[in-house]
CSV table of C-alpha atoms in Angstrom, one decimal:
chain,number,residue,atom,x,y,z
Y,1,MET,CA,-18.3,24.1,6.3
Y,2,SER,CA,-14.8,23.9,7.8
Y,3,VAL,CA,-12.8,22.9,10.7
Y,4,ALA,CA,-12.1,25.9,12.9
Y,5,ILE,CA,-9.2,26.0,15.4
Y,6,VAL,CA,-9.2,28.9,17.8
Y,7,GLY,CA,-7.0,29.6,20.8
Y,8,ARG,CA,-3.6,28.5,21.9
Y,9,PRO,CA,-3.7,25.8,24.6
Y,10,HIS,CA,-7.1,24.4,23.4
Y,11,HIS,CA,-8.3,24.0,19.9
Y,12,ARG,CA,-12.0,23.7,18.8
Y,13,LEU,CA,-12.7,21.5,15.9
Y,14,LYS,CA,-15.9,21.5,13.9
Y,15,MET,CA,-16.1,18.4,11.8
Y,16,MET,CA,-18.2,17.9,8.8
Y,17,SER,CA,-20.5,14.9,9.1
Y,18,ARG,CA,-18.8,13.3,6.1
Y,19,GLY,CA,-15.3,13.8,7.4
Y,20,LEU,CA,-12.5,16.3,7.5
Y,21,VAL,CA,-12.6,18.1,4.1
Y,22,GLY,CA,-11.3,21.5,4.9
Y,23,LEU,CA,-9.6,23.6,7.4
Y,24,ALA,CA,-10.0,27.2,8.5
Y,25,PHE,CA,-7.1,27.8,10.8
Y,26,THR,CA,-6.6,31.1,12.5
Y,27,ARG,CA,-3.2,31.7,14.0
Y,28,SER,CA,-0.6,34.4,13.3
Y,29,LYS,CA,-3.0,35.7,10.7
Y,30,ILE,CA,-2.8,32.4,8.6
Y,31,VAL,CA,-6.1,31.3,7.2
Y,32,TYR,CA,-6.5,28.0,5.3
Y,33,PRO,CA,-9.8,27.9,3.4
Y,34,ALA,CA,-11.9,24.8,3.3
Y,35,ARG,CA,-11.9,22.8,0.1
Y,36,ALA,CA,-14.8,20.8,-1.3
Y,37,ALA,CA,-14.6,17.1,-1.0
Y,38,CYS,CA,-12.6,15.6,-3.9
Y,39,PHE,CA,-12.9,12.2,-5.7
Y,40,PRO,CA,-16.6,11.7,-4.9
Y,41,LEU,CA,-18.0,8.2,-4.8
Y,42,ARG,CA,-20.0,8.0,-8.0
Y,43,ALA,CA,-22.8,5.5,-8.1
Y,44,SER,CA,-21.1,3.5,-10.8
Y,45,PHE,CA,-17.9,3.4,-8.9
Y,46,ALA,CA,-19.6,2.3,-5.7
Y,47,SER,CA,-21.4,-0.5,-7.5
Y,48,SER,CA,-18.1,-1.9,-8.7
Y,49,VAL,CA,-17.3,-3.2,-5.1
Y,50,THR,CA,-19.0,-6.3,-3.7
Y,51,PRO,CA,-18.1,-7.6,-0.2
Y,52,LEU,CA,-18.0,-11.4,0.0
Y,53,LYS,CA,-20.1,-12.5,3.0
Y,54,SER,CA,-20.6,-15.8,4.6
Y,55,SER,CA,-24.0,-17.0,5.9
Y,56,ALA,CA,-22.8,-16.2,9.4
Y,57,THR,CA,-22.6,-12.5,8.6
Y,58,GLN,CA,-25.7,-12.1,6.4
Y,59,GLY,CA,-28.0,-9.5,7.8
Y,60,VAL,CA,-25.3,-8.2,10.2
Y,61,GLU,CA,-24.7,-4.4,10.1
Y,62,ASP,CA,-21.3,-4.0,8.4
Y,63,GLU,CA,-21.2,-0.3,7.7
Y,64,PRO,CA,-18.4,1.6,9.5
Y,65,SER,CA,-19.6,3.6,12.5
Y,66,ILE,CA,-17.7,6.7,11.4
Y,67,PRO,CA,-17.5,8.4,7.9
Y,68,PRO,CA,-14.2,8.1,6.0
Y,69,PRO,CA,-12.0,10.4,8.1
Y,70,LEU,CA,-9.7,11.5,5.2
Y,71,LYS,CA,-12.5,12.3,2.8
Y,72,GLY,CA,-11.5,15.6,1.2
Y,73,ILE,CA,-7.8,15.0,1.7
Y,74,ARG,CA,-5.8,14.8,-1.5
Y,75,ILE,CA,-2.7,12.7,-1.8
Y,76,LEU,CA,-0.3,13.1,-4.8
Y,77,ASP,CA,1.4,9.6,-5.0
Y,78,LEU,CA,4.8,9.5,-6.8
Y,79,THR,CA,5.7,6.1,-5.4
Y,80,ARG,CA,6.0,2.7,-7.0
Y,81,ILE,CA,6.5,-1.0,-6.2
Y,82,LEU,CA,5.4,-1.8,-2.6
Y,83,ALA,CA,6.2,0.4,0.5
Y,84,GLY,CA,4.9,3.7,-1.0
Y,85,PRO,CA,1.8,2.2,-2.8
Y,86,TYR,CA,0.9,0.2,0.3
Y,87,CYS,CA,1.1,3.4,2.4
Y,88,THR,CA,-1.1,5.4,0.0
Y,89,MET,CA,-3.6,2.6,-0.4
Y,90,LEU,CA,-4.2,2.7,3.4
Y,91,LEU,CA,-4.8,6.4,3.1
Y,92,ALA,CA,-7.2,5.8,0.2
Y,93,ASP,CA,-9.0,3.2,2.3
Y,94,LEU,CA,-9.7,6.0,4.8
Y,95,GLY,CA,-11.3,8.2,2.1
Y,96,ALA,CA,-8.4,10.2,0.7
Y,97,ASP,CA,-8.3,11.1,-3.0
Y,98,VAL,CA,-5.1,9.4,-4.1
Y,99,ILE,CA,-3.8,10.5,-7.5
Y,100,LYS,CA,-1.1,8.0,-8.6
Y,101,VAL,CA,1.4,9.6,-11.0
Y,102,GLU,CA,3.0,7.0,-13.3
Y,103,HIS,CA,5.5,6.9,-16.1
Y,104,PRO,CA,3.6,7.4,-19.4
Y,105,LYS,CA,5.0,4.3,-21.1
Y,106,VAL,CA,5.5,1.6,-18.4
Y,107,GLY,CA,3.8,2.9,-15.2
Y,108,ASP,CA,4.6,1.4,-11.8
Y,109,ASP,CA,7.3,-1.3,-12.0
Y,110,THR,CA,4.9,-3.9,-10.6
Y,111,ARG,CA,2.6,-3.6,-13.6
Y,112,SER,CA,5.2,-5.8,-15.4
Y,113,TRP,CA,5.8,-8.2,-12.5
Y,114,LEU,CA,3.9,-11.1,-13.9
Y,115,PRO,CA,2.8,-13.9,-14.0
Y,116,PRO,CA,0.5,-14.3,-12.2
Y,117,PHE,CA,-2.1,-11.9,-13.6
Y,118,ALA,CA,-5.8,-11.5,-14.0
Y,119,THR,CA,-7.4,-13.5,-16.9
Y,120,PRO,CA,-10.9,-12.1,-17.5
Y,121,ASP,CA,-13.7,-13.4,-19.7
Y,122,PRO,CA,-13.8,-10.7,-22.4
Y,123,ALA,CA,-17.6,-11.1,-22.6
Y,124,THR,CA,-18.0,-9.8,-19.1
Y,125,LEU,CA,-15.9,-6.7,-19.4
Y,126,PRO,CA,-17.5,-3.2,-19.7
Y,127,PRO,CA,-17.0,-1.2,-22.9
Y,128,VAL,CA,-13.5,0.3,-23.3
Y,129,PRO,CA,-13.5,4.1,-23.0
Y,130,GLU,CA,-13.8,5.9,-26.3
Y,131,GLY,CA,-10.5,6.2,-28.1
Y,132,LYS,CA,-8.7,3.9,-25.7
Y,133,LYS,CA,-9.2,0.5,-27.3
Y,134,ASP,CA,-5.8,0.2,-29.1
Y,135,TYR,CA,-4.0,1.6,-26.1
Y,136,TRP,CA,-5.6,-0.7,-23.6
Y,137,ASN,CA,-5.0,-3.7,-25.9
Y,138,SER,CA,-1.3,-2.8,-26.0
Y,139,LEU,CA,-0.9,-2.9,-22.2
Y,140,PRO,CA,0.3,-6.1,-20.5
Y,141,PRO,CA,-2.2,-8.0,-18.4
Y,142,GLU,CA,-3.1,-6.6,-15.0
Y,143,SER,CA,-0.5,-8.1,-12.7
Y,144,ALA,CA,-1.6,-9.6,-9.4
Y,145,TYR,CA,1.2,-7.8,-7.6
Y,146,PHE,CA,0.0,-4.3,-8.8
Y,147,LEU,CA,-3.6,-5.2,-8.1
Y,148,SER,CA,-2.7,-6.0,-4.4
Y,149,VAL,CA,-1.7,-2.5,-3.3
Y,150,ASN,CA,-3.4,0.1,-5.5
Y,151,ARG,CA,-7.2,-0.1,-4.9
Y,152,SER,CA,-9.3,3.1,-4.7
Y,153,LYS,CA,-6.7,5.2,-6.5
Y,154,ARG,CA,-6.7,7.3,-9.7
Y,155,SER,CA,-3.9,6.9,-12.2
Y,156,ILE,CA,-2.5,9.6,-14.3
Y,157,THR,CA,0.5,9.3,-16.6
Y,158,VAL,CA,3.0,12.3,-16.6
Y,159,ASP,CA,6.5,12.8,-17.9
Y,160,LEU,CA,8.1,14.4,-14.9
Y,161,LYS,CA,11.2,15.4,-17.0
Y,162,SER,CA,9.3,17.5,-19.4
Y,163,PRO,CA,8.5,21.2,-18.6
Y,164,GLU,CA,4.8,20.6,-19.2
Y,165,GLY,CA,4.8,17.6,-16.9
Y,166,LYS,CA,6.4,19.5,-14.1
Y,167,GLU,CA,3.8,22.2,-14.5
Y,168,ILE,CA,1.1,19.6,-14.1
Y,169,ILE,CA,2.7,18.4,-10.9
Y,170,TYR,CA,2.9,22.0,-9.6
Y,171,GLY,CA,-0.7,22.6,-10.4
Y,172,LEU,CA,-1.8,19.4,-8.6
Y,173,VAL,CA,0.4,20.2,-5.6
Y,174,LYS,CA,-1.5,23.4,-5.1
Y,175,THR,CA,-4.7,21.4,-4.6
Y,176,ALA,CA,-3.0,18.6,-2.6
Y,177,ASP,CA,-2.5,18.0,1.1
Y,178,VAL,CA,0.2,15.4,0.9
Y,179,VAL,CA,2.9,14.3,-1.6
Y,180,VAL,CA,4.4,10.8,-1.1
Y,181,GLU,CA,7.6,9.8,-3.1
Y,182,ASN,CA,10.2,7.0,-3.0
Y,183,TYR,CA,12.9,8.2,-5.3
Y,184,LEU,CA,16.6,8.2,-4.3
Y,185,PRO,CA,17.5,11.1,-2.1
Y,186,GLY,CA,18.1,14.3,-4.1
Y,187,LYS,CA,16.6,12.9,-7.3
Y,188,LEU,CA,13.4,14.8,-7.3
Y,189,SER,CA,15.1,17.9,-6.0
Y,190,SER,CA,17.4,17.8,-9.1
Y,191,MET,CA,14.2,17.8,-11.2
Y,192,GLY,CA,12.6,20.8,-9.3
Y,193,LEU,CA,10.2,18.5,-7.5
Y,194,GLY,CA,11.8,18.2,-4.1
Y,195,TYR,CA,10.2,19.4,-0.8
Y,196,GLU,CA,11.6,22.9,-1.0
Y,197,ASP,CA,10.5,23.3,-4.6
Y,198,LEU,CA,6.9,22.1,-3.9
Y,199,LYS,CA,6.7,24.2,-0.7
Y,200,LYS,CA,6.9,27.3,-2.9
Y,201,HIS,CA,3.6,26.2,-4.6
Y,202,LYS,CA,1.9,25.0,-1.4
Y,203,PRO,CA,3.6,26.3,1.8
Y,204,ASP,CA,1.8,23.8,4.1
Y,205,ILE,CA,2.4,20.8,2.0
Y,206,ILE,CA,3.2,17.5,3.8
Y,207,TYR,CA,5.9,15.8,1.8
Y,208,ALA,CA,6.7,12.2,2.7
Y,209,SER,CA,9.9,10.5,1.4
Y,210,LEU,CA,10.4,6.7,1.6
Y,211,THR,CA,14.0,5.6,0.8
Y,212,GLY,CA,16.3,2.7,1.6
Y,213,TYR,CA,18.5,4.5,4.1
Y,214,GLY,CA,17.1,8.0,4.6
Y,215,GLN,CA,17.9,11.5,3.4
Y,216,THR,CA,21.2,11.8,5.3
Y,217,GLY,CA,24.1,9.6,6.4
Y,218,SER,CA,26.9,7.8,4.5
Y,219,PHE,CA,24.4,5.3,3.0
Y,220,ARG,CA,21.9,7.9,1.8
Y,221,ASP,CA,22.7,7.3,-1.9
Y,222,LYS,CA,22.4,3.6,-1.8
Y,223,ALA,CA,19.4,1.9,-3.3
Y,224,GLY,CA,17.5,-0.4,-0.9
Y,225,TYR,CA,15.0,-3.0,-1.9
Y,226,ASP,CA,13.2,-4.8,0.9
Y,227,VAL,CA,15.4,-7.9,0.8
Y,228,ILE,CA,18.6,-5.8,0.7
Y,229,ILE,CA,17.5,-4.0,3.9
Y,230,ALA,CA,16.4,-7.3,5.5
Y,231,ALA,CA,19.9,-8.6,4.9
Y,232,ASP,CA,21.6,-5.3,5.9
Y,233,ALA,CA,19.6,-4.6,9.1
Y,234,GLY,CA,19.5,-8.0,10.9
Y,235,LEU,CA,16.3,-9.6,9.8
Y,236,MET,CA,17.8,-12.3,7.6
Y,237,HIS,CA,20.4,-13.0,10.3
Y,238,ILE,CA,17.6,-14.2,12.6
Y,239,THR,CA,15.4,-16.0,10.0
Y,240,GLY,CA,15.9,-19.6,9.1
Y,241,GLU,CA,17.0,-22.8,10.8
Y,242,ARG,CA,19.9,-22.8,13.3
Y,243,ASP,CA,22.2,-25.0,11.1
Y,244,ARG,CA,21.2,-23.6,7.7
Y,245,PRO,CA,22.1,-20.4,5.8
Y,246,PRO,CA,19.9,-17.3,6.5
Y,247,VAL,CA,16.7,-16.9,4.4
Y,248,LYS,CA,14.3,-14.1,3.6
Y,249,ILE,CA,10.8,-14.3,4.9
Y,250,GLY,CA,8.0,-15.1,2.6
Y,251,VAL,CA,6.6,-11.6,2.1
Y,252,ALA,CA,8.3,-8.2,1.9
Y,253,MET,CA,7.7,-7.2,5.6
Y,254,THR,CA,10.3,-4.5,5.6
Y,255,ASP,CA,8.4,-2.7,2.8
Y,256,LEU,CA,5.1,-3.2,4.5
Y,257,THR,CA,6.4,-2.1,7.9
Y,258,THR,CA,7.8,1.1,6.3
Y,259,GLY,CA,4.5,1.7,4.6
Y,260,LEU,CA,2.6,1.4,7.9
Y,261,TYR,CA,5.1,3.7,9.6
Y,262,VAL,CA,4.7,6.4,6.9
Y,263,HIS,CA,0.9,6.0,6.9
Y,264,GLY,CA,0.9,6.8,10.6
Y,265,ALA,CA,3.4,9.6,10.1
Y,266,ILE,CA,1.2,11.3,7.5
Y,267,MET,CA,-1.9,11.0,9.7
Y,268,ALA,CA,0.1,12.6,12.5
Y,269,ALA,CA,1.4,15.4,10.2
Y,270,LEU,CA,-2.2,16.1,9.1
Y,271,ILE,CA,-3.2,16.5,12.8
Y,272,GLY,CA,0.0,18.6,13.4
Y,273,ARG,CA,-0.9,20.9,10.5
Y,274,ALA,CA,-4.4,21.4,11.8
Y,275,GLN,CA,-2.8,22.6,15.1
Y,276,THR,CA,0.0,24.7,13.6
Y,277,GLY,CA,-0.8,25.4,10.0
Y,278,GLN,CA,2.6,24.1,9.0
Y,279,GLY,CA,3.6,21.3,6.7
Y,280,VAL,CA,6.6,19.1,7.1
Y,281,HIS,CA,9.1,16.9,5.3
Y,282,ILE,CA,8.7,13.3,6.6
Y,283,ASP,CA,11.9,11.4,6.2
Y,284,ALA,CA,11.3,7.6,6.5
Y,285,SER,CA,13.7,4.8,5.6
Y,286,LEU,CA,13.4,1.0,5.2
Y,287,PHE,CA,16.6,0.7,7.2
Y,288,GLU,CA,15.2,2.5,10.3
Y,289,SER,CA,11.8,0.9,10.0
Y,290,GLN,CA,13.5,-2.5,9.9
Y,291,VAL,CA,15.7,-1.8,12.9
Y,292,ALA,CA,12.8,-0.5,14.9
Y,293,SER,CA,10.8,-3.6,14.1
Y,294,LEU,CA,13.5,-5.9,15.6
Y,295,ALA,CA,11.7,-5.1,18.8
Y,296,ASN,CA,12.7,-7.6,21.6
Y,297,ILE,CA,15.6,-8.9,19.5
Y,298,ALA,CA,17.1,-5.4,19.4
Y,299,SER,CA,16.5,-5.0,23.1
Y,300,ASN,CA,18.2,-8.3,23.9
Y,301,TYR,CA,21.4,-6.9,22.3
Y,302,LEU,CA,21.1,-3.3,23.6
Y,303,ILE,CA,20.2,-4.3,27.2
Y,304,ALA,CA,22.2,-7.5,27.6
Y,305,GLY,CA,24.7,-7.6,24.7
Y,306,GLN,CA,23.1,-10.8,23.5
Y,307,GLU,CA,23.7,-11.6,19.8
Y,308,ALA,CA,20.7,-13.2,18.2
Y,309,THR,CA,20.8,-16.5,16.4
Y,310,ARG,CA,18.4,-18.4,14.1
Y,311,HIS,CA,15.8,-20.6,15.8
Y,312,GLY,CA,13.7,-21.8,12.9
Y,313,ASP,CA,10.1,-21.8,14.1
Y,314,ALA,CA,11.1,-21.7,17.8
Y,315,HIS,CA,11.3,-18.7,20.1
Y,316,PRO,CA,14.6,-17.8,21.8
Y,317,SER,CA,12.9,-16.8,25.1
Y,318,ILE,CA,9.8,-19.0,25.3
Y,319,ALA,CA,9.3,-22.8,25.3
Y,320,PRO,CA,7.3,-24.5,24.0
Y,321,TYR,CA,6.6,-21.9,21.3
Y,322,GLN,CA,7.1,-23.7,18.0
Y,323,THR,CA,5.6,-26.3,15.6
Y,324,PHE,CA,5.4,-30.0,16.5
Y,325,GLN,CA,4.8,-33.1,14.4
Y,326,ALA,CA,1.3,-34.5,14.7
Y,327,ALA,CA,0.3,-37.7,13.0
Y,328,ASP,CA,-0.7,-36.0,9.8
Y,329,GLY,CA,1.2,-32.7,9.7
Y,330,ARG,CA,2.7,-30.0,11.9
Y,331,ILE,CA,0.8,-27.9,14.5
Y,332,MET,CA,1.9,-24.6,16.0
Y,333,ILE,CA,1.8,-24.4,19.8
Y,334,GLY,CA,2.4,-21.3,21.8
Y,335,ALA,CA,2.4,-22.0,25.6
Y,336,GLY,CA,3.5,-18.5,26.6
Y,337,ASN,CA,3.2,-19.0,30.4
Y,338,ASP,CA,3.4,-21.6,33.1
Y,339,SER,CA,-0.4,-22.1,33.5
Y,340,GLN,CA,-0.7,-22.7,29.7
Y,341,PHE,CA,2.1,-25.3,29.9
Y,342,THR,CA,0.4,-27.0,32.8
Y,343,LEU,CA,-2.8,-27.3,30.8
Y,344,LEU,CA,-0.8,-28.5,27.7
Y,345,CYS,CA,0.7,-31.3,29.8
Y,346,GLN,CA,-2.7,-32.4,31.0
Y,347,ILE,CA,-4.0,-32.5,27.4
Y,348,LEU,CA,-1.0,-34.5,26.3
Y,349,GLY,CA,-1.6,-37.0,29.2
Y,350,ARG,CA,1.6,-36.1,31.0
Y,351,PRO,CA,0.6,-33.8,33.8
Y,352,GLU,CA,3.7,-34.6,35.9
Y,353,LEU,CA,5.9,-32.7,33.4
Y,354,SER,CA,4.6,-29.3,34.5
Y,355,SER,CA,5.8,-30.0,38.1
Y,356,SER,CA,9.2,-31.3,37.1
Y,357,ASP,CA,12.1,-29.0,38.2
Y,358,LEU,CA,13.3,-29.3,34.5
Y,359,TYR,CA,10.1,-27.8,33.1
Y,360,CYS,CA,8.1,-26.1,35.9
Y,361,THR,CA,9.0,-22.5,34.8
Y,362,ASN,CA,9.6,-20.9,31.4
Y,363,ARG,CA,13.2,-20.2,32.3
Y,364,ALA,CA,13.7,-23.9,33.1
Y,365,ARG,CA,12.0,-25.0,29.9
Y,366,VAL,CA,14.2,-22.7,27.8
Y,367,SER,CA,17.3,-24.0,29.5
Y,368,ASN,CA,16.1,-27.6,28.9
Y,369,ARG,CA,14.5,-27.3,25.6
Y,370,GLU,CA,16.8,-29.9,24.1
Y,371,THR,CA,15.1,-32.6,26.1
Y,372,LEU,CA,11.6,-31.0,26.3
Y,373,ILE,CA,10.9,-30.5,22.6
Y,374,PRO,CA,11.7,-34.1,21.5
Y,375,LEU,CA,9.5,-35.4,24.3
Y,376,LEU,CA,6.6,-33.1,23.2
Y,377,ASP,CA,7.1,-34.1,19.6
Y,378,SER,CA,6.7,-37.8,20.5
Y,379,LEU,CA,3.4,-37.1,22.3
Y,380,PHE,CA,1.9,-34.9,19.5
Y,381,SER,CA,2.8,-37.5,16.9
Y,382,LYS,CA,0.3,-40.0,18.3
Y,383,LYS,CA,-2.8,-38.1,17.1
Y,384,PRO,CA,-3.7,-36.0,14.0
Y,385,ILE,CA,-3.8,-32.2,14.0
Y,386,GLN,CA,-7.6,-31.8,14.3
Y,387,TYR,CA,-7.6,-34.1,17.4
Y,388,TRP,CA,-5.2,-31.7,19.2
Y,389,ILE,CA,-7.0,-28.6,18.0
Y,390,ASP,CA,-10.3,-30.1,19.4
Y,391,GLN,CA,-8.7,-31.0,22.7
Y,392,ILE,CA,-7.0,-27.7,23.2
Y,393,ASN,CA,-10.3,-26.0,22.2
Y,394,GLY,CA,-8.9,-22.4,22.2
Y,395,ARG,CA,-7.5,-22.7,25.8
Y,396,ILE,CA,-3.9,-22.5,24.5
Y,397,PRO,CA,-2.8,-20.6,21.4
Y,398,ALA,CA,-2.6,-23.3,18.7
Y,399,ALA,CA,-3.1,-23.6,15.0
Y,400,PRO,CA,-2.5,-25.8,12.0
Y,401,ILE,CA,0.0,-24.7,9.4
Y,402,ARG,CA,-2.4,-23.5,6.7
Y,403,SER,CA,-1.5,-22.9,3.0
Y,404,ILE,CA,-2.6,-19.7,1.3
Y,405,ARG,CA,-5.5,-21.6,-0.4
Y,406,GLN,CA,-6.6,-22.9,3.0
Y,407,THR,CA,-6.4,-19.5,4.5
Y,408,PHE,CA,-8.8,-18.0,2.0
Y,409,GLU,CA,-11.0,-21.0,1.1
Y,410,GLU,CA,-11.3,-22.9,4.4
Y,411,HIS,CA,-10.7,-20.7,7.4
Y,412,PRO,CA,-14.0,-19.7,9.0
Y,413,GLN,CA,-12.8,-16.4,10.2
Y,414,THR,CA,-11.9,-15.3,6.6
Y,415,LYS,CA,-15.5,-15.6,5.8
Y,416,ASP,CA,-17.0,-14.4,9.1
Y,417,ARG,CA,-14.9,-11.2,9.1
Y,418,ASN,CA,-15.3,-10.4,5.4
Y,419,VAL,CA,-11.5,-10.6,4.8
Y,420,VAL,CA,-12.0,-10.8,1.0
Y,421,THR,CA,-14.0,-8.4,-1.2
Y,422,SER,CA,-14.5,-8.2,-4.9
Y,423,VAL,CA,-14.3,-5.3,-7.4
Y,424,ASP,CA,-15.2,-4.9,-11.0
Y,425,HIS,CA,-12.0,-4.0,-12.9
Y,426,PRO,CA,-12.4,-2.4,-16.4
Y,427,ARG,CA,-9.6,-4.7,-17.9
Y,428,ALA,CA,-9.4,-7.6,-15.4
Y,429,GLY,CA,-13.1,-8.2,-14.9
Y,430,LYS,CA,-14.4,-9.1,-11.4
Y,431,ILE,CA,-11.4,-9.8,-9.2
Y,432,LYS,CA,-11.1,-10.7,-5.5
Y,433,ILE,CA,-8.9,-8.6,-3.3
Y,434,VAL,CA,-8.0,-8.5,0.4
Y,435,ALA,CA,-10.3,-6.1,2.1
Y,436,PRO,CA,-9.1,-3.4,4.6
Y,437,ALA,CA,-7.9,-5.0,7.8
Y,438,VAL,CA,-9.5,-2.7,10.4
Y,439,ARG,CA,-13.2,-2.4,11.5
Y,440,TYR,CA,-14.5,1.0,12.7
Y,441,GLY,CA,-17.3,0.1,15.1
Y,442,ASN,CA,-19.8,-1.9,13.0
Y,443,GLY,CA,-17.8,-2.4,9.9
Y,444,LYS,CA,-14.8,-1.7,7.6
Y,445,MET,CA,-14.2,1.3,5.4
Y,446,LYS,CA,-15.6,0.5,2.0
Y,447,VAL,CA,-13.3,-0.1,-0.9
Y,448,ARG,CA,-14.3,2.7,-3.3
Y,449,GLY,CA,-13.0,1.2,-6.5
Y,450,PRO,CA,-10.6,-1.1,-8.3
Y,451,PRO,CA,-6.9,-0.6,-8.9
Y,452,PRO,CA,-6.7,1.7,-11.9
Y,453,VAL,CA,-5.7,1.0,-15.4
Y,454,LEU,CA,-2.4,2.8,-16.4
Y,455,GLY,CA,-3.4,6.4,-17.1
Y,456,GLN,CA,-7.1,5.7,-16.7
Y,457,HIS,CA,-7.9,9.0,-15.0
Y,458,THR,CA,-5.4,11.4,-16.7
Y,459,ASP,CA,-8.0,13.3,-18.7
Y,460,GLU,CA,-10.5,13.3,-15.7
Y,461,VAL,CA,-7.9,14.7,-13.3
Y,462,LEU,CA,-6.6,17.3,-15.7
Y,463,GLU,CA,-10.2,18.5,-16.4
Y,464,GLU,CA,-11.7,18.2,-13.0
Y,465,VAL,CA,-8.8,19.2,-10.8
Y,466,LEU,CA,-6.8,21.6,-13.0
Y,467,GLY,CA,-9.7,22.8,-15.1
Y,468,MET,CA,-7.9,22.1,-18.4
Y,469,SER,CA,-9.8,22.2,-21.7
Y,470,ARG,CA,-9.9,19.3,-24.1
Y,471,PRO,CA,-7.6,21.1,-26.7
Y,472,ALA,CA,-5.1,21.8,-23.9
Y,473,ILE,CA,-5.0,18.1,-22.9
Y,474,ASP,CA,-4.7,17.0,-26.5
Y,475,ASP,CA,-1.7,19.4,-26.9
Y,476,LEU,CA,0.0,17.9,-23.8
Y,477,ARG,CA,-0.5,14.4,-25.3
Y,478,LYS,CA,1.0,15.5,-28.6
Y,479,LYS,CA,4.1,16.8,-26.8
Y,480,GLY,CA,4.5,13.6,-24.8
Y,481,ALA,CA,4.0,15.3,-21.5
Y,482,ILE,CA,1.2,12.8,-20.7
Y,483,GLY,CA,0.5,9.2,-21.8
Y,484,PRO,CA,-1.9,8.0,-24.5
């Protein structure tokens, strides 16, 4: 069964109950046949995933209300490190068959970014696949970094520089819907694996490139890690205390933001292809993603010519909107409007502050923050954090400053919303990972499997997708075109 699109102004879509797995598109005599769903959820694979539920959610329906919308879509993933793998993991979460192509010897860079790493109990691990014991034992431990952004993918190892390796990629592209890569501009083209090269093998391929600065411009050839772009595109300039040097934020948000942008762009391109039958080259950069994410800070400069400065944990345009010192630690308060500030003053036992000309409006409070903040600090310091949280009782945005441990182990919402799930990894044992962030109706999309071992699925993919025989695969391995 397929998705049929007929007519010009209006398109009629017939969706399979299990999701969009094929497309029959009739326009200008172009017909794209439906393809059977790929990467089926085997029973053994499904049983490797266990949601961690609290007593509050026991018995509550947690199945998503729609089937995985990308089931049947195949993604050829040539990315490594964070932005690209994060993007393709989000697509895998939605049901796509993501085939991660890695270097035969070292794989994704983040496989060697350790410690920390998983430390399993050998007695709990499943049997090593036949013929792989020595190879698996030679691999480094499974790094926590790699495990964080590669769930539900298949890993194959291919030497992209070898003629045989390129032929493998060409064959996979013919079966794929999307290629995602994060090489320097022009690198893959020089190897015969650029967009124009792969389009010859699959005319409607969607080809997404993630780079530091984009495919064009005077900076196109410059490498750009997250922290480099954060420094080069304004983020570090606004991060840190007013009287201290700039600092990077605690997680690679430029990478993550770019991954989110490209994830959305790929979804849009798939819809666009369903309407036109055409693929596209998506050109995304960390630089432009970072600039776009400056949001109101960028607008302050573009509209009013206002240069941003560092404000620590405070907000340049809202007060009070920062942390305060309670008796036993710091508490974050966000009184974003006048009514919230009035309520805050009542809770603090100083209701007259909200009617003072110095503090009665947000504009006045921002202008007079130098006197307001020390005053509020002195009031908060009289009681512990939990006292203030109880008094506020959700009526004003407020929270303690939680550690990572406290976020996962103590926060009720982490348990109530099934924020953590567990998977059985063939080398790392049972590991906990962060579950997908979004619920679809009654529940989240299911994590279909653990992050893969390096090259775990090479033989499987070559056999099932490309129809290669065992002798042909052995010959590729002898030539070094694929990994052990």
